[in-house]
Tab-separated table of C-alpha atoms in Angstrom:
chain	number	residue	atom	x	y	z
A	1	MET	CA	-0.120	-0.076	0.151
A	2	THR	CA	1.412	3.551	-0.829
A	3	ASP	CA	1.300	6.559	1.226
A	4	SER	CA	-1.129	8.054	-0.921
A	5	ALA	CA	-3.833	5.016	0.080
A	6	VAL	CA	-3.579	5.960	3.653
A	7	ASP	CA	-5.945	7.824	5.370
A	8	PRO	CA	-4.471	11.676	6.052
A	9	SER	CA	-6.517	11.225	9.262
A	10	HIS	CA	-4.434	8.446	10.398
A	11	ARG	CA	-1.093	10.413	9.381
A	12	SER	CA	-1.711	13.311	11.283
A	13	ARG	CA	-3.554	12.081	14.521
A	14	ALA	CA	-1.209	12.663	17.416
A	15	PRO	CA	-1.363	9.586	19.775
A	16	ARG	CA	-3.516	9.935	22.721
A	17	ARG	CA	-1.662	11.222	25.786
A	18	ARG	CA	-2.515	8.845	28.933
A	19	ALA	CA	-4.200	10.652	32.090
A	20	TRP	CA	-2.203	11.129	35.184
A	21	TRP	CA	-4.001	8.035	37.031
A	22	SER	CA	-2.201	5.483	34.700
A	23	GLY	CA	1.306	6.733	36.296
A	24	GLY	CA	4.406	7.969	34.207
A	25	SER	CA	7.091	10.761	34.831
A	26	THR	CA	4.374	13.544	36.139
A	27	VAL	CA	3.365	11.459	39.206
A	28	ARG	CA	6.808	10.230	40.074
A	29	ALA	CA	7.521	12.483	42.846
A	30	TRP	CA	3.701	12.354	43.983
A	31	ASN	CA	4.519	9.951	46.829
A	32	GLY	CA	4.137	8.487	50.350
A	33	GLU	CA	6.306	11.476	51.700
A	34	LEU	CA	4.158	14.158	49.862
A	35	LEU	CA	1.104	12.305	51.135
A	36	GLY	CA	2.850	12.954	54.642
A	37	TRP	CA	3.429	16.122	54.330
A	38	SER	CA	-0.471	17.110	52.936
A	39	VAL	CA	-2.040	15.171	56.082
A	40	ILE	CA	0.708	17.218	58.437
A	41	GLY	CA	-0.740	20.640	56.403
A	42	LEU	CA	-4.275	19.564	57.129
A	43	GLY	CA	-3.516	19.043	60.581
A	44	ALA	CA	-1.296	22.215	61.288
A	45	GLY	CA	-3.833	24.442	59.652
A	46	MET	CA	-6.837	23.333	61.717
A	47	LEU	CA	-4.869	23.609	64.863
A	48	LEU	CA	-3.502	26.902	63.918
A	49	GLY	CA	-6.906	28.317	62.599
A	50	ALA	CA	-8.699	27.366	65.726
A	51	TRP	CA	-6.145	29.184	67.508
A	52	LEU	CA	-6.256	32.152	65.716
A	53	GLY	CA	-9.706	32.052	65.332
A	54	MET	CA	-10.464	32.064	69.231
A	55	LEU	CA	-7.921	34.591	69.491
A	56	PHE	CA	-8.529	37.045	66.713
A	57	GLY	CA	-12.011	36.198	65.051
A	58	GLY	CA	-13.232	33.566	62.364
A	59	VAL	CA	-11.583	35.546	59.599
A	60	TRP	CA	-8.008	34.923	60.760
A	61	GLY	CA	-8.577	31.240	61.771
A	62	GLN	CA	-10.022	30.749	58.264
A	63	ALA	CA	-7.189	32.217	56.661
A	64	ALA	CA	-4.727	30.177	58.729
A	65	LEU	CA	-6.467	27.232	57.563
A	66	TRP	CA	-6.394	28.037	53.798
A	67	ALA	CA	-2.674	29.005	54.235
A	68	ALA	CA	-2.141	25.651	55.678
A	69	LEU	CA	-3.894	24.052	52.738
A	70	LEU	CA	-2.093	26.173	49.857
A	71	THR	CA	1.358	24.940	51.282
A	72	PRO	CA	1.180	21.443	50.206
A	73	VAL	CA	-0.541	22.200	46.962
A	74	ILE	CA	2.531	24.494	46.010
A	75	LEU	CA	4.733	21.673	47.146
A	76	ALA	CA	3.182	19.285	44.964
A	77	PHE	CA	2.842	21.298	41.827
A	78	ARG	CA	6.600	22.320	42.051
A	79	ARG	CA	6.947	18.560	41.855
A	80	GLY	CA	5.348	18.543	38.651
A	81	ILE	CA	2.062	18.853	37.417
A	82	PRO	CA	0.115	15.432	36.812
A	83	ARG	CA	-0.831	14.900	33.111
A	84	GLY	CA	-3.913	16.498	32.376
A	85	LEU	CA	-5.189	17.403	35.970
A	86	LEU	CA	-5.121	21.056	35.302
A	87	ALA	CA	-6.822	20.916	31.626
A	88	VAL	CA	-10.193	22.421	31.026
A	89	ARG	CA	-13.228	21.260	28.938
A	90	PRO	CA	-16.630	22.829	28.104
A	91	VAL	CA	-18.273	19.878	29.582
A	92	ASP	CA	-16.570	20.819	33.107
A	93	LEU	CA	-19.335	23.492	33.305
A	94	LEU	CA	-22.077	21.294	32.620
A	95	TYR	CA	-20.727	18.936	35.302
A	96	GLY	CA	-20.351	21.795	37.724
A	97	VAL	CA	-24.178	23.158	37.101
A	98	VAL	CA	-25.911	19.815	37.271
A	99	LEU	CA	-24.067	18.128	39.831
A	100	GLY	CA	-23.680	21.306	42.042
A	101	LEU	CA	-27.666	21.931	41.881
A	102	VAL	CA	-28.547	18.147	42.101
A	103	LEU	CA	-26.562	17.923	45.438
A	104	ARG	CA	-28.019	21.389	46.514
A	105	ILE	CA	-31.259	19.746	46.294
A	106	VAL	CA	-30.402	16.932	48.194
A	107	GLN	CA	-29.120	18.820	51.023
A	108	GLY	CA	-32.629	20.329	51.018
A	109	TRP	CA	-34.081	17.224	51.220
A	110	SER	CA	-31.976	15.794	54.265
A	111	ALA	CA	-32.989	18.885	56.011
A	112	VAL	CA	-36.658	18.167	55.685
A	113	ALA	CA	-36.027	14.378	56.422
A	114	PHE	CA	-34.226	15.155	59.553
A	115	GLY	CA	-37.342	17.315	60.840
A	116	GLY	CA	-36.444	20.655	59.202
A	117	SER	CA	-39.480	22.813	58.172
A	118	GLY	CA	-38.337	23.211	54.488
A	119	ALA	CA	-38.696	27.273	55.132
A	120	LEU	CA	-35.472	28.992	53.408
A	121	PRO	CA	-32.636	29.766	55.255
A	122	SER	CA	-31.630	33.010	56.292
A	123	TYR	CA	-29.373	35.327	57.972
A	124	ALA	CA	-30.045	36.499	61.573
A	125	SER	CA	-31.167	39.665	61.375
A	126	LEU	CA	-34.057	42.108	63.020
A	127	ASP	CA	-34.930	44.279	60.097
A	128	GLY	CA	-34.762	41.496	57.404
A	129	SER	CA	-31.529	43.106	55.444
A	130	LEU	CA	-28.339	41.555	54.619
A	131	PRO	CA	-25.032	41.596	56.816
A	132	ARG	CA	-22.454	44.199	55.737
A	133	LEU	CA	-19.819	42.061	54.503
A	134	TRP	CA	-22.098	39.385	53.542
A	135	TRP	CA	-20.685	39.401	50.025
A	136	ALA	CA	-17.104	39.330	50.907
A	137	GLU	CA	-17.170	36.857	53.461
A	138	ASP	CA	-20.248	34.222	52.410
A	139	LEU	CA	-20.425	34.940	48.011
A	140	LEU	CA	-16.700	35.431	47.582
A	141	ALA	CA	-14.949	33.726	50.392
A	142	GLY	CA	-17.423	30.880	51.120
A	143	GLY	CA	-18.718	30.790	47.628
A	144	ILE	CA	-15.363	30.913	45.559
A	145	VAL	CA	-12.404	30.896	47.462
A	146	ALA	CA	-12.985	28.398	49.754
A	147	PRO	CA	-14.166	25.441	47.044
A	148	VAL	CA	-11.363	26.491	45.038
A	149	ILE	CA	-8.720	26.085	47.849
A	150	GLU	CA	-10.417	23.027	49.107
A	151	GLU	CA	-10.696	20.937	45.708
A	152	LEU	CA	-6.813	21.663	44.756
A	153	PHE	CA	-6.020	20.251	48.207
A	154	PHE	CA	-8.479	17.437	48.875
A	155	ARG	CA	-9.024	16.528	45.095
A	156	GLY	CA	-5.996	17.992	43.555
A	157	VAL	CA	-2.892	16.840	45.697
A	158	LEU	CA	-4.434	14.672	48.910
A	159	LEU	CA	-6.406	12.552	46.196
A	160	VAL	CA	-3.967	12.102	43.556
A	161	ALA	CA	-1.054	11.424	46.073
A	162	LEU	CA	-3.199	8.631	47.617
A	163	PHE	CA	-4.056	7.501	44.406
A	164	SER	CA	-0.593	6.885	42.996
A	165	VAL	CA	0.811	5.252	46.275
A	166	VAL	CA	-1.842	2.800	46.373
A	167	ARG	CA	-1.955	2.105	42.725
A	168	ARG	CA	1.776	1.091	43.154
A	169	SER	CA	1.743	-0.629	45.658
A	170	ALA	CA	-1.284	-2.928	43.910
A	171	ARG	CA	0.762	-3.254	41.246
A	172	ARG	CA	4.139	-4.247	42.929
A	173	ALA	CA	1.751	-6.828	44.855
A	174	SER	CA	0.012	-8.044	41.610
A	175	PRO	CA	1.912	-7.029	38.561
A	176	ASP	CA	-0.370	-8.767	36.136
A	177	ARG	CA	-3.100	-7.074	37.434
A	178	ARG	CA	-3.113	-3.442	36.097
A	179	GLY	CA	-6.650	-2.444	36.072
A	180	ALA	CA	-7.384	-4.005	39.334
A	181	GLY	CA	-4.555	-1.686	41.079
A	182	ILE	CA	-6.252	1.261	39.310
A	183	ARG	CA	-9.533	0.424	40.632
A	184	ARG	CA	-8.756	-0.177	44.159
A	185	ALA	CA	-6.629	3.294	44.114
A	186	GLY	CA	-9.845	4.800	42.905
A	187	VAL	CA	-12.044	3.715	45.432
A	188	VAL	CA	-9.568	3.948	48.129
A	189	SER	CA	-8.627	7.851	47.383
A	190	VAL	CA	-12.306	8.866	47.007
A	191	ALA	CA	-13.265	7.171	50.071
A	192	VAL	CA	-10.663	8.545	52.655
A	193	THR	CA	-10.632	12.007	51.119
A	194	THR	CA	-14.121	12.396	51.652
A	195	VAL	CA	-13.857	11.281	55.088
A	196	LEU	CA	-10.982	13.733	55.687
A	197	PHE	CA	-13.092	16.442	53.894
A	198	VAL	CA	-16.084	15.719	56.125
A	199	LEU	CA	-14.233	15.669	59.480
A	200	THR	CA	-12.379	18.853	58.663
A	201	HIS	CA	-15.660	20.464	58.044
A	202	GLN	CA	-16.984	19.023	61.441
A	203	LEU	CA	-13.976	20.193	63.325
A	204	VAL	CA	-13.865	23.587	62.306
A	205	SER	CA	-18.052	24.069	62.562
A	206	ALA	CA	-20.313	21.589	64.064
A	207	LEU	CA	-22.348	20.134	61.298
A	208	THR	CA	-25.884	19.264	61.008
A	209	PRO	CA	-27.251	15.947	60.042
A	210	ASP	CA	-28.286	17.271	56.569
A	211	ALA	CA	-25.143	19.203	56.238
A	212	ALA	CA	-22.830	15.980	56.837
A	213	VAL	CA	-24.915	14.076	54.465
A	214	ALA	CA	-24.536	16.790	51.785
A	215	LEU	CA	-20.886	16.841	52.295
A	216	THR	CA	-20.438	13.194	52.191
A	217	LEU	CA	-22.006	13.339	48.616
A	218	LEU	CA	-20.111	16.606	47.589
A	219	GLY	CA	-16.578	14.477	48.811
A	220	ILE	CA	-18.016	11.336	46.899
A	221	ALA	CA	-19.008	13.196	43.703
A	222	THR	CA	-15.812	15.576	43.321
A	223	GLY	CA	-13.518	12.728	44.025
A	224	ALA	CA	-15.036	10.668	41.578
A	225	LEU	CA	-15.243	13.546	39.193
A	226	VAL	CA	-11.320	13.848	39.166
A	227	VAL	CA	-10.486	10.231	39.037
A	228	LEU	CA	-12.775	9.562	36.367
A	229	THR	CA	-12.101	12.573	33.752
A	230	GLY	CA	-8.424	13.043	35.067
A	231	ARG	CA	-9.264	16.765	35.846
A	232	ILE	CA	-9.769	19.049	38.827
A	233	TRP	CA	-11.677	21.507	37.442
A	234	PRO	CA	-15.318	19.567	37.063
A	235	ALA	CA	-14.505	19.113	41.057
A	236	VAL	CA	-14.324	22.769	41.608
A	237	LEU	CA	-17.155	23.881	39.486
A	238	VAL	CA	-19.244	21.539	41.509
A	239	HIS	CA	-18.187	22.534	44.638
A	240	ILE	CA	-18.632	26.499	43.712
A	241	VAL	CA	-22.098	25.657	42.413
A	242	PHE	CA	-23.046	23.884	45.536
A	243	ASN	CA	-21.998	26.922	47.886
A	244	LEU	CA	-22.953	29.436	45.374
A	245	SER	CA	-26.537	28.265	45.599
A	246	GLY	CA	-26.617	27.641	49.459
A	247	VAL	CA	-25.504	31.501	49.704
A	248	GLY	CA	-28.257	32.334	47.314
A	249	LEU	CA	-30.880	30.337	49.126
A	250	ILE	CA	-30.066	32.631	52.392
A	251	VAL	CA	-30.081	35.743	50.584
A	252	ALA	CA	-33.408	35.037	49.081
A	253	GLY	CA	-34.673	33.686	52.460
A	254	THR	CA	-33.254	36.993	54.291
A	255	LEU	CA	-34.968	39.565	51.705
A	256	LEU	CA	-38.195	37.349	50.981
A	257	GLY	CA	-38.766	36.267	54.963
């Protein structure tokens, strides 16, 4: 067969690059050491945040926790960026809007199931007005900044590092069962990061039962998205939509109440 008989699309098509979860040089340094530093950063951030929060107020405590979570993120990305993790696709926005709103609806159902009235939440206000800095503390910090930092840490660093460690361990134990190692790493990394995600929120501020259910489902959904798509931004957008929709309900409940 001559070159002219070959389909040009086959000649020009570039080989598909593997995602980070299949291993490779981009996650070689994402190992047990990085995993350990991430856990230490989480613990230190929670302790420092609680201490500063008691002394100077919640804003300083939250800032300390965010700084502690960002430190392992910076350390990890200096070691290398996992292949495809920071890629962006148009479908990521669809994931974010649909799953974020579905999770918010489930949280509302859970609130009613645990004895809630089903009424819109609202700010504690005597005259029905919004707090002066609600847009900074809740809309920007809680609705956008917190989801980005939390997802970069829990699903961007902690999950990927744990996935890589478990996958390597499984491959050493059963070198002929590569697929089984990937599946095991996916289940373990999603489960562990979800538990730590919920516990962190519980220790920072006591969770109601419906909030615990919603955060658990949020952790599972965002973790699964990172494993299945290989990208972090679907998880970030789901978290942002979930948080912003909660702020929107509180604002509506305050103004309409």
